[in-house]
PDB file of N, CA and C in Angstrom:
ATOM      1  N   MET A 619       2.760  -3.052 -10.697  1.00 56.00           N
ATOM      2  CA  MET A 619       2.752  -3.143 -12.131  1.00 56.00           C
ATOM      3  C   MET A 619       2.401  -4.559 -12.575  1.00 56.00           C
ATOM      4  N   THR A 620       2.834  -5.521 -11.807  1.00 55.00           N
ATOM      5  CA  THR A 620       2.534  -6.896 -12.157  1.00 55.00           C
ATOM      6  C   THR A 620       1.031  -7.145 -12.155  1.00 55.00           C
ATOM      7  N   GLU A 621       0.306  -6.499 -11.220  1.00 59.00           N
ATOM      8  CA  GLU A 621      -1.147  -6.671 -11.165  1.00 59.00           C
ATOM      9  C   GLU A 621      -1.807  -6.142 -12.437  1.00 59.00           C
ATOM     10  N   VAL A 622      -1.295  -5.023 -12.956  1.00 54.00           N
ATOM     11  CA  VAL A 622      -1.837  -4.462 -14.195  1.00 54.00           C
ATOM     12  C   VAL A 622      -1.610  -5.437 -15.334  1.00 54.00           C
ATOM     13  N   LEU A 623      -0.401  -5.964 -15.421  1.00 53.00           N
ATOM     14  CA  LEU A 623      -0.078  -6.934 -16.458  1.00 53.00           C
ATOM     15  C   LEU A 623      -1.008  -8.135 -16.384  1.00 53.00           C
ATOM     16  N   GLU A 624      -1.184  -8.672 -15.192  1.00 57.00           N
ATOM     17  CA  GLU A 624      -2.027  -9.847 -15.028  1.00 57.00           C
ATOM     18  C   GLU A 624      -3.493  -9.532 -15.324  1.00 57.00           C
ATOM     19  N   SER A 625      -3.963  -8.331 -14.952  1.00 54.00           N
ATOM     20  CA  SER A 625      -5.362  -7.999 -15.225  1.00 54.00           C
ATOM     21  C   SER A 625      -5.585  -7.807 -16.721  1.00 54.00           C
ATOM     22  N   CYS A 626      -4.607  -7.257 -17.421  1.00 52.00           N
ATOM     23  CA  CYS A 626      -4.756  -7.066 -18.863  1.00 52.00           C
ATOM     24  C   CYS A 626      -4.747  -8.400 -19.598  1.00 52.00           C
ATOM     25  N   ILE A 627      -3.801  -9.248 -19.251  1.00 47.00           N
ATOM     26  CA  ILE A 627      -3.702 -10.541 -19.917  1.00 47.00           C
ATOM     27  C   ILE A 627      -4.822 -11.464 -19.450  1.00 47.00           C
ATOM     28  N   GLY A 628      -5.078 -11.477 -18.138  1.00 49.00           N
ATOM     29  CA  GLY A 628      -6.120 -12.332 -17.594  1.00 49.00           C
ATOM     30  C   GLY A 628      -7.511 -11.862 -17.967  1.00 49.00           C
ATOM     31  N   GLY A 629      -7.655 -10.588 -18.291  1.00 49.00           N
ATOM     32  CA  GLY A 629      -8.947 -10.025 -18.651  1.00 49.00           C
ATOM     33  C   GLY A 629      -9.339 -10.287 -20.086  1.00 49.00           C
ATOM     34  N   GLY A 630      -8.628 -11.151 -20.786  1.00 45.00           N
ATOM     35  CA  GLY A 630      -9.000 -11.502 -22.145  1.00 45.00           C
ATOM     36  C   GLY A 630      -8.228 -10.751 -23.203  1.00 45.00           C
ATOM     37  N   LEU A 631      -7.230 -10.004 -22.825  1.00 47.00           N
ATOM     38  CA  LEU A 631      -6.421  -9.296 -23.809  1.00 47.00           C
ATOM     39  C   LEU A 631      -5.601 -10.330 -24.559  1.00 47.00           C
ATOM     40  N   ALA A 632      -5.886 -10.468 -25.829  1.00 38.00           N
ATOM     41  CA  ALA A 632      -5.271 -11.521 -26.635  1.00 38.00           C
ATOM     42  C   ALA A 632      -3.943 -11.047 -27.207  1.00 38.00           C
ATOM     43  N   LEU A 633      -2.928 -11.009 -26.380  1.00 52.00           N
ATOM     44  CA  LEU A 633      -1.597 -10.645 -26.836  1.00 52.00           C
ATOM     45  C   LEU A 633      -0.615 -11.724 -26.429  1.00 52.00           C
ATOM     46  N   ASP A 634       0.274 -12.041 -27.337  1.00 58.00           N
ATOM     47  CA  ASP A 634       1.316 -13.014 -27.044  1.00 58.00           C
ATOM     48  C   ASP A 634       2.558 -12.234 -26.642  1.00 58.00           C
ATOM     49  N   ILE A 635       2.633 -11.901 -25.362  1.00 61.00           N
ATOM     50  CA  ILE A 635       3.684 -11.022 -24.878  1.00 61.00           C
ATOM     51  C   ILE A 635       4.503 -11.737 -23.816  1.00 61.00           C
ATOM     52  N   ALA A 636       5.803 -11.700 -24.004  1.00 63.00           N
ATOM     53  CA  ALA A 636       6.693 -12.200 -22.962  1.00 63.00           C
ATOM     54  C   ALA A 636       6.949 -11.061 -21.992  1.00 63.00           C
ATOM     55  N   LYS A 637       7.066 -11.381 -20.714  1.00 62.00           N
ATOM     56  CA  LYS A 637       7.307 -10.344 -19.717  1.00 62.00           C
ATOM     57  C   LYS A 637       8.577  -9.567 -20.016  1.00 62.00           C
ATOM     58  N   THR A 638       9.537 -10.188 -20.704  1.00 62.00           N
ATOM     59  CA  THR A 638      10.783  -9.495 -21.021  1.00 62.00           C
ATOM     60  C   THR A 638      10.575  -8.374 -22.031  1.00 62.00           C
ATOM     61  N   GLU A 639       9.432  -8.347 -22.721  1.00 78.00           N
ATOM     62  CA  GLU A 639       9.130  -7.284 -23.677  1.00 78.00           C
ATOM     63  C   GLU A 639       8.536  -6.060 -22.983  1.00 78.00           C
ATOM     64  N   LEU A 640       8.169  -6.192 -21.736  1.00 88.00           N
ATOM     65  CA  LEU A 640       7.541  -5.104 -21.011  1.00 88.00           C
ATOM     66  C   LEU A 640       8.588  -4.389 -20.156  1.00 88.00           C
ATOM     67  N   PRO A 641       8.807  -3.097 -20.409  1.00 90.00           N
ATOM     68  CA  PRO A 641       9.876  -2.399 -19.686  1.00 90.00           C
ATOM     69  C   PRO A 641       9.704  -2.404 -18.177  1.00 90.00           C
ATOM     70  N   CYS A 642       8.485  -2.385 -17.689  1.00 89.00           N
ATOM     71  CA  CYS A 642       8.263  -2.381 -16.239  1.00 89.00           C
ATOM     72  C   CYS A 642       8.607  -3.720 -15.602  1.00 89.00           C
ATOM     73  N   GLN A 643       8.813  -4.736 -16.416  1.00 88.00           N
ATOM     74  CA  GLN A 643       9.142  -6.050 -15.881  1.00 88.00           C
ATOM     75  C   GLN A 643      10.636  -6.340 -15.866  1.00 88.00           C
ATOM     76  N   PHE A 644      11.435  -5.579 -16.657  1.00 86.00           N
ATOM     77  CA  PHE A 644      12.868  -5.859 -16.659  1.00 86.00           C
ATOM     78  C   PHE A 644      13.715  -4.681 -16.171  1.00 86.00           C
ATOM     79  N   ALA A 645      13.189  -3.482 -16.193  1.00 86.00           N
ATOM     80  CA  ALA A 645      13.946  -2.319 -15.698  1.00 86.00           C
ATOM     81  C   ALA A 645      13.739  -2.182 -14.189  1.00 86.00           C
ATOM     82  N   ASP A 646      14.524  -1.333 -13.572  1.00 90.00           N
ATOM     83  CA  ASP A 646      14.444  -1.088 -12.139  1.00 90.00           C
ATOM     84  C   ASP A 646      13.056  -0.533 -11.794  1.00 90.00           C
ATOM     85  N   ALA A 647      12.333  -1.204 -10.951  1.00 88.00           N
ATOM     86  CA  ALA A 647      10.967  -0.793 -10.600  1.00 88.00           C
ATOM     87  C   ALA A 647      10.928   0.574  -9.926  1.00 88.00           C
ATOM     88  N   ASP A 648      11.990   0.946  -9.237  1.00 93.00           N
ATOM     89  CA  ASP A 648      12.034   2.253  -8.576  1.00 93.00           C
ATOM     90  C   ASP A 648      11.979   3.409  -9.575  1.00 93.00           C
ATOM     91  N   LEU A 649      12.352   3.142 -10.800  1.00 93.00           N
ATOM     92  CA  LEU A 649      12.336   4.174 -11.835  1.00 93.00           C
ATOM     93  C   LEU A 649      10.928   4.733 -12.034  1.00 93.00           C
ATOM     94  N   TRP A 650       9.917   3.890 -11.959  1.00 94.00           N
ATOM     95  CA  TRP A 650       8.531   4.291 -12.206  1.00 94.00           C
ATOM     96  C   TRP A 650       7.911   5.042 -11.030  1.00 94.00           C
ATOM     97  N   PHE A 651       8.572   5.031  -9.887  1.00 95.00           N
ATOM     98  CA  PHE A 651       8.022   5.671  -8.690  1.00 95.00           C
ATOM     99  C   PHE A 651       9.040   6.610  -8.043  1.00 95.00           C
ATOM    100  N   SER A 652       9.954   7.117  -8.814  1.00 93.00           N
ATOM    101  CA  SER A 652      11.016   7.978  -8.313  1.00 93.00           C
ATOM    102  C   SER A 652      10.502   9.381  -8.009  1.00 93.00           C
ATOM    103  N   GLU A 653      11.211  10.072  -7.133  1.00 91.00           N
ATOM    104  CA  GLU A 653      10.943  11.496  -6.882  1.00 91.00           C
ATOM    105  C   GLU A 653      11.738  12.367  -7.852  1.00 91.00           C
ATOM    106  N   ASN A 654      12.701  11.769  -8.535  1.00 93.00           N
ATOM    107  CA  ASN A 654      13.571  12.489  -9.460  1.00 93.00           C
ATOM    108  C   ASN A 654      12.867  12.645 -10.811  1.00 93.00           C
ATOM    109  N   PRO A 655      12.645  13.886 -11.263  1.00 93.00           N
ATOM    110  CA  PRO A 655      11.971  14.099 -12.544  1.00 93.00           C
ATOM    111  C   PRO A 655      12.685  13.431 -13.726  1.00 93.00           C
ATOM    112  N   GLY A 656      14.008  13.379 -13.681  1.00 93.00           N
ATOM    113  CA  GLY A 656      14.760  12.729 -14.758  1.00 93.00           C
ATOM    114  C   GLY A 656      14.471  11.239 -14.844  1.00 93.00           C
ATOM    115  N   ASP A 657      14.360  10.591 -13.696  1.00 94.00           N
ATOM    116  CA  ASP A 657      14.026   9.162 -13.667  1.00 94.00           C
ATOM    117  C   ASP A 657      12.631   8.929 -14.245  1.00 94.00           C
ATOM    118  N   LEU A 658      11.687   9.792 -13.888  1.00 94.00           N
ATOM    119  CA  LEU A 658      10.324   9.634 -14.391  1.00 94.00           C
ATOM    120  C   LEU A 658      10.264   9.821 -15.906  1.00 94.00           C
ATOM    121  N   GLU A 659      11.047  10.767 -16.426  1.00 95.00           N
ATOM    122  CA  GLU A 659      11.097  10.959 -17.882  1.00 95.00           C
ATOM    123  C   GLU A 659      11.696   9.729 -18.561  1.00 95.00           C
ATOM    124  N   GLN A 660      12.679   9.116 -17.909  1.00 95.00           N
ATOM    125  CA  GLN A 660      13.272   7.891 -18.456  1.00 95.00           C
ATOM    126  C   GLN A 660      12.234   6.762 -18.471  1.00 95.00           C
ATOM    127  N   ALA A 661      11.458   6.641 -17.401  1.00 95.00           N
ATOM    128  CA  ALA A 661      10.408   5.614 -17.344  1.00 95.00           C
ATOM    129  C   ALA A 661       9.373   5.860 -18.436  1.00 95.00           C
ATOM    130  N   LYS A 662       8.980   7.114 -18.634  1.00 95.00           N
ATOM    131  CA  LYS A 662       8.024   7.445 -19.701  1.00 95.00           C
ATOM    132  C   LYS A 662       8.565   7.019 -21.061  1.00 95.00           C
ATOM    133  N   ALA A 663       9.857   7.267 -21.290  1.00 95.00           N
ATOM    134  CA  ALA A 663      10.478   6.895 -22.560  1.00 95.00           C
ATOM    135  C   ALA A 663      10.478   5.380 -22.752  1.00 95.00           C
ATOM    136  N   LEU A 664      10.749   4.647 -21.671  1.00 94.00           N
ATOM    137  CA  LEU A 664      10.742   3.182 -21.760  1.00 94.00           C
ATOM    138  C   LEU A 664       9.353   2.647 -22.093  1.00 94.00           C
ATOM    139  N   CYS A 665       8.319   3.340 -21.639  1.00 94.00           N
ATOM    140  CA  CYS A 665       6.939   2.919 -21.920  1.00 94.00           C
ATOM    141  C   CYS A 665       6.543   3.137 -23.385  1.00 94.00           C
ATOM    142  N   GLY A 666       7.314   3.934 -24.091  1.00 91.00           N
ATOM    143  CA  GLY A 666       6.951   4.325 -25.446  1.00 91.00           C
ATOM    144  C   GLY A 666       6.632   3.185 -26.391  1.00 91.00           C
ATOM    145  N   ASP A 667       7.395   2.105 -26.334  1.00 88.00           N
ATOM    146  CA  ASP A 667       7.196   0.978 -27.247  1.00 88.00           C
ATOM    147  C   ASP A 667       6.489  -0.206 -26.598  1.00 88.00           C
ATOM    148  N   CYS A 668       5.966  -0.020 -25.403  1.00 91.00           N
ATOM    149  CA  CYS A 668       5.329  -1.130 -24.687  1.00 91.00           C
ATOM    150  C   CYS A 668       4.021  -1.519 -25.372  1.00 91.00           C
ATOM    151  N   PRO A 669       3.817  -2.806 -25.614  1.00 91.00           N
ATOM    152  CA  PRO A 669       2.578  -3.252 -26.264  1.00 91.00           C
ATOM    153  C   PRO A 669       1.337  -3.117 -25.377  1.00 91.00           C
ATOM    154  N   LEU A 670       1.522  -2.929 -24.073  1.00 92.00           N
ATOM    155  CA  LEU A 670       0.382  -2.782 -23.163  1.00 92.00           C
ATOM    156  C   LEU A 670       0.208  -1.340 -22.680  1.00 92.00           C
ATOM    157  N   ARG A 671       0.843  -0.400 -23.347  1.00 94.00           N
ATOM    158  CA  ARG A 671       0.815   0.989 -22.891  1.00 94.00           C
ATOM    159  C   ARG A 671      -0.607   1.517 -22.740  1.00 94.00           C
ATOM    160  N   ARG A 672      -1.424   1.369 -23.749  1.00 94.00           N
ATOM    161  CA  ARG A 672      -2.798   1.896 -23.700  1.00 94.00           C
ATOM    162  C   ARG A 672      -3.606   1.243 -22.581  1.00 94.00           C
ATOM    163  N   GLU A 673      -3.504  -0.065 -22.451  1.00 94.00           N
ATOM    164  CA  GLU A 673      -4.245  -0.771 -21.410  1.00 94.00           C
ATOM    165  C   GLU A 673      -3.768  -0.377 -20.020  1.00 94.00           C
ATOM    166  N   CYS A 674      -2.457  -0.215 -19.870  1.00 94.00           N
ATOM    167  CA  CYS A 674      -1.884   0.192 -18.587  1.00 94.00           C
ATOM    168  C   CYS A 674      -2.409   1.570 -18.192  1.00 94.00           C
ATOM    169  N   LEU A 675      -2.418   2.488 -19.137  1.00 95.00           N
ATOM    170  CA  LEU A 675      -2.902   3.841 -18.858  1.00 95.00           C
ATOM    171  C   LEU A 675      -4.387   3.825 -18.505  1.00 95.00           C
ATOM    172  N   THR A 676      -5.180   3.076 -19.250  1.00 95.00           N
ATOM    173  CA  THR A 676      -6.617   2.990 -18.980  1.00 95.00           C
ATOM    174  C   THR A 676      -6.888   2.442 -17.586  1.00 95.00           C
ATOM    175  N   GLU A 677      -6.197   1.377 -17.237  1.00 95.00           N
ATOM    176  CA  GLU A 677      -6.372   0.773 -15.903  1.00 95.00           C
ATOM    177  C   GLU A 677      -5.964   1.747 -14.801  1.00 95.00           C
ATOM    178  N   ALA A 678      -4.850   2.458 -15.005  1.00 95.00           N
ATOM    179  CA  ALA A 678      -4.378   3.411 -13.995  1.00 95.00           C
ATOM    180  C   ALA A 678      -5.375   4.556 -13.824  1.00 95.00           C
ATOM    181  N   LEU A 679      -5.941   5.036 -14.910  1.00 94.00           N
ATOM    182  CA  LEU A 679      -6.951   6.090 -14.824  1.00 94.00           C
ATOM    183  C   LEU A 679      -8.191   5.595 -14.086  1.00 94.00           C
ATOM    184  N   ASP A 680      -8.612   4.369 -14.393  1.00 94.00           N
ATOM    185  CA  ASP A 680      -9.783   3.787 -13.721  1.00 94.00           C
ATOM    186  C   ASP A 680      -9.553   3.645 -12.219  1.00 94.00           C
ATOM    187  N   ARG A 681      -8.326   3.274 -11.824  1.00 94.00           N
ATOM    188  CA  ARG A 681      -7.996   3.087 -10.409  1.00 94.00           C
ATOM    189  C   ARG A 681      -7.593   4.380  -9.723  1.00 94.00           C
ATOM    190  N   ARG A 682      -7.434   5.445 -10.498  1.00 93.00           N
ATOM    191  CA  ARG A 682      -6.934   6.732  -9.977  1.00 93.00           C
ATOM    192  C   ARG A 682      -5.635   6.510  -9.195  1.00 93.00           C
ATOM    193  N   GLU A 683      -4.667   5.922  -9.888  1.00 95.00           N
ATOM    194  CA  GLU A 683      -3.363   5.654  -9.267  1.00 95.00           C
ATOM    195  C   GLU A 683      -2.839   6.929  -8.613  1.00 95.00           C
ATOM    196  N   PRO A 684      -2.385   6.845  -7.383  1.00 95.00           N
ATOM    197  CA  PRO A 684      -1.954   8.050  -6.681  1.00 95.00           C
ATOM    198  C   PRO A 684      -0.655   8.659  -7.217  1.00 95.00           C
ATOM    199  N   TRP A 685       0.248   7.831  -7.733  1.00 93.00           N
ATOM    200  CA  TRP A 685       1.514   8.368  -8.221  1.00 93.00           C
ATOM    201  C   TRP A 685       2.263   7.325  -9.023  1.00 93.00           C
ATOM    202  N   GLY A 686       3.285   7.806  -9.739  1.00 95.00           N
ATOM    203  CA  GLY A 686       4.118   6.917 -10.542  1.00 95.00           C
ATOM    204  C   GLY A 686       3.885   7.115 -12.029  1.00 95.00           C
ATOM    205  N   VAL A 687       4.625   6.353 -12.826  1.00 96.00           N
ATOM    206  CA  VAL A 687       4.460   6.371 -14.283  1.00 96.00           C
ATOM    207  C   VAL A 687       3.658   5.147 -14.671  1.00 96.00           C
ATOM    208  N   TRP A 688       2.552   5.382 -15.361  1.00 96.00           N
ATOM    209  CA  TRP A 688       1.648   4.322 -15.809  1.00 96.00           C
ATOM    210  C   TRP A 688       1.268   4.610 -17.256  1.00 96.00           C
ATOM    211  N   GLY A 689       1.477   3.655 -18.129  1.00 95.00           N
ATOM    212  CA  GLY A 689       1.104   3.842 -19.530  1.00 95.00           C
ATOM    213  C   GLY A 689       1.820   5.007 -20.183  1.00 95.00           C
ATOM    214  N   GLY A 690       3.028   5.298 -19.730  1.00 95.00           N
ATOM    215  CA  GLY A 690       3.809   6.367 -20.316  1.00 95.00           C
ATOM    216  C   GLY A 690       3.439   7.760 -19.845  1.00 95.00           C
ATOM    217  N   GLU A 691       2.635   7.858 -18.801  1.00 96.00           N
ATOM    218  CA  GLU A 691       2.232   9.157 -18.259  1.00 96.00           C
ATOM    219  C   GLU A 691       2.571   9.219 -16.773  1.00 96.00           C
ATOM    220  N   ILE A 692       2.846  10.422 -16.300  1.00 95.00           N
ATOM    221  CA  ILE A 692       3.158  10.628 -14.878  1.00 95.00           C
ATOM    222  C   ILE A 692       1.861  10.933 -14.138  1.00 95.00           C
ATOM    223  N   PHE A 693       1.619  10.195 -13.066  1.00 96.00           N
ATOM    224  CA  PHE A 693       0.443  10.402 -12.223  1.00 96.00           C
ATOM    225  C   PHE A 693       0.875  11.067 -10.921  1.00 96.00           C
ATOM    226  N   ASP A 694       0.065  12.019 -10.475  1.00 92.00           N
ATOM    227  CA  ASP A 694       0.265  12.654  -9.181  1.00 92.00           C
ATOM    228  C   ASP A 694      -1.117  12.903  -8.591  1.00 92.00           C
ATOM    229  N   GLN A 695      -1.384  12.316  -7.455  1.00 90.00           N
ATOM    230  CA  GLN A 695      -2.672  12.425  -6.769  1.00 90.00           C
ATOM    231  C   GLN A 695      -3.839  12.005  -7.668  1.00 90.00           C
ATOM    232  N   GLY A 696      -3.609  10.957  -8.451  1.00 89.00           N
ATOM    233  CA  GLY A 696      -4.684  10.368  -9.253  1.00 89.00           C
ATOM    234  C   GLY A 696      -4.944  11.014 -10.601  1.00 89.00           C
ATOM    235  N   VAL A 697      -4.168  12.025 -10.967  1.00 88.00           N
ATOM    236  CA  VAL A 697      -4.357  12.677 -12.265  1.00 88.00           C
ATOM    237  C   VAL A 697      -3.034  12.692 -13.037  1.00 88.00           C
ATOM    238  N   VAL A 698      -3.143  12.767 -14.353  1.00 89.00           N
ATOM    239  CA  VAL A 698      -1.974  12.818 -15.220  1.00 89.00           C
ATOM    240  C   VAL A 698      -1.414  14.237 -15.218  1.00 89.00           C
ATOM    241  N   ILE A 699      -0.098  14.337 -15.057  1.00 89.00           N
ATOM    242  CA  ILE A 699       0.575  15.632 -15.132  1.00 89.00           C
ATOM    243  C   ILE A 699       1.631  15.564 -16.227  1.00 89.00           C
ATOM    244  N   ALA A 700       1.940  16.712 -16.814  1.00 79.00           N
ATOM    245  CA  ALA A 700       2.901  16.743 -17.918  1.00 79.00           C
ATOM    246  C   ALA A 700       4.329  16.483 -17.456  1.00 79.00           C
ATOM    247  N   ARG A 701       4.732  17.124 -16.399  1.00 79.00           N
ATOM    248  CA  ARG A 701       6.092  17.006 -15.887  1.00 79.00           C
ATOM    249  C   ARG A 701       6.083  17.040 -14.371  1.00 79.00           C
ATOM    250  N   LYS A 702       7.023  16.355 -13.791  1.00 77.00           N
ATOM    251  CA  LYS A 702       7.200  16.375 -12.335  1.00 77.00           C
ATOM    252  C   LYS A 702       8.228  17.445 -12.011  1.00 77.00           C
ATOM    253  N   ARG A 703       7.878  18.320 -11.111  1.00 69.00           N
ATOM    254  CA  ARG A 703       8.813  19.360 -10.688  1.00 69.00           C
ATOM    255  C   ARG A 703       9.739  18.799  -9.622  1.00 69.00           C
ATOM    256  N   PRO A 704      10.985  19.274  -9.604  1.00 66.00           N
ATOM    257  CA  PRO A 704      11.889  18.840  -8.535  1.00 66.00           C
ATOM    258  C   PRO A 704      11.388  19.342  -7.184  1.00 66.00           C
ATOM    259  N   ARG A 705      11.804  18.681  -6.125  1.00 68.00           N
ATOM    260  CA  ARG A 705      11.410  19.094  -4.778  1.00 68.00           C
ATOM    261  C   ARG A 705      12.031  20.436  -4.449  1.00 68.00           C
ATOM    262  N   GLY A 706      11.382  21.170  -3.578  1.00 72.00           N
ATOM    263  CA  GLY A 706      11.900  22.453  -3.131  1.00 72.00           C
ATOM    264  C   GLY A 706      11.220  23.613  -3.826  1.00 72.00           C
ATOM    265  N   ARG A 707      11.593  24.784  -3.412  1.00 74.00           N
ATOM    266  CA  ARG A 707      11.024  25.994  -3.981  1.00 74.00           C
ATOM    267  C   ARG A 707      11.703  26.352  -5.292  1.00 74.00           C
ATOM    268  N   PRO A 708      10.976  26.932  -6.217  1.00 71.00           N
ATOM    269  CA  PRO A 708      11.627  27.384  -7.455  1.00 71.00           C
ATOM    270  C   PRO A 708      12.522  28.589  -7.161  1.00 71.00           C
ATOM    271  N   ARG A 709      13.498  28.798  -8.004  1.00 72.00           N
ATOM    272  CA  ARG A 709      14.411  29.939  -7.843  1.00 72.00           C
ATOM    273  C   ARG A 709      13.647  31.246  -8.032  1.00 72.00           C
ATOM    274  N   LYS A 710      14.048  32.264  -7.280  1.00 79.00           N
ATOM    275  CA  LYS A 710      13.467  33.584  -7.472  1.00 79.00           C
ATOM    276  C   LYS A 710      13.957  34.201  -8.761  1.00 79.00           C
ATOM    277  N   ASN A 711      15.230  34.026  -9.037  1.00 77.00           N
ATOM    278  CA  ASN A 711      15.853  34.582 -10.242  1.00 77.00           C
ATOM    279  C   ASN A 711      16.292  33.449 -11.149  1.00 77.00           C
ATOM    280  N   GLN A 712      16.210  33.675 -12.443  1.00 67.00           N
ATOM    281  CA  GLN A 712      16.684  32.671 -13.403  1.00 67.00           C
ATOM    282  C   GLN A 712      18.172  32.439 -13.233  1.00 67.00           C
ATOM    283  N   ALA A 713      18.599  31.201 -13.316  1.00 62.00           N
ATOM    284  CA  ALA A 713      20.032  30.899 -13.255  1.00 62.00           C
ATOM    285  C   ALA A 713      20.681  31.385 -14.533  1.00 62.00           C
ATOM    286  N   ALA A 714      21.883  31.893 -14.434  1.00 56.00           N
ATOM    287  CA  ALA A 714      22.579  32.438 -15.611  1.00 56.00           C
ATOM    288  C   ALA A 714      23.091  31.351 -16.497  1.00 56.00           C
TER     289      ALA A 714
END
């Protein structure tokens, strides 16, 4: 994530942003790369107010990031997915 930040700022993006304003710089980094769908939803929510959200997403799409939350979206195998499913097989019958 730090590389994305540096490429956006170093690439001429004229923003006066402190790293403390970027959720990926102060929250637990494992949150953005978790296998737990709840953690990924939390990371997406933290990205909501990030001033570099659009640039982060654009860079991740260009690089075809293999996985993680980038720009407020979940990536899996280089594409954006709506939700991450929990590991394992789905239930045959709906839980009551």
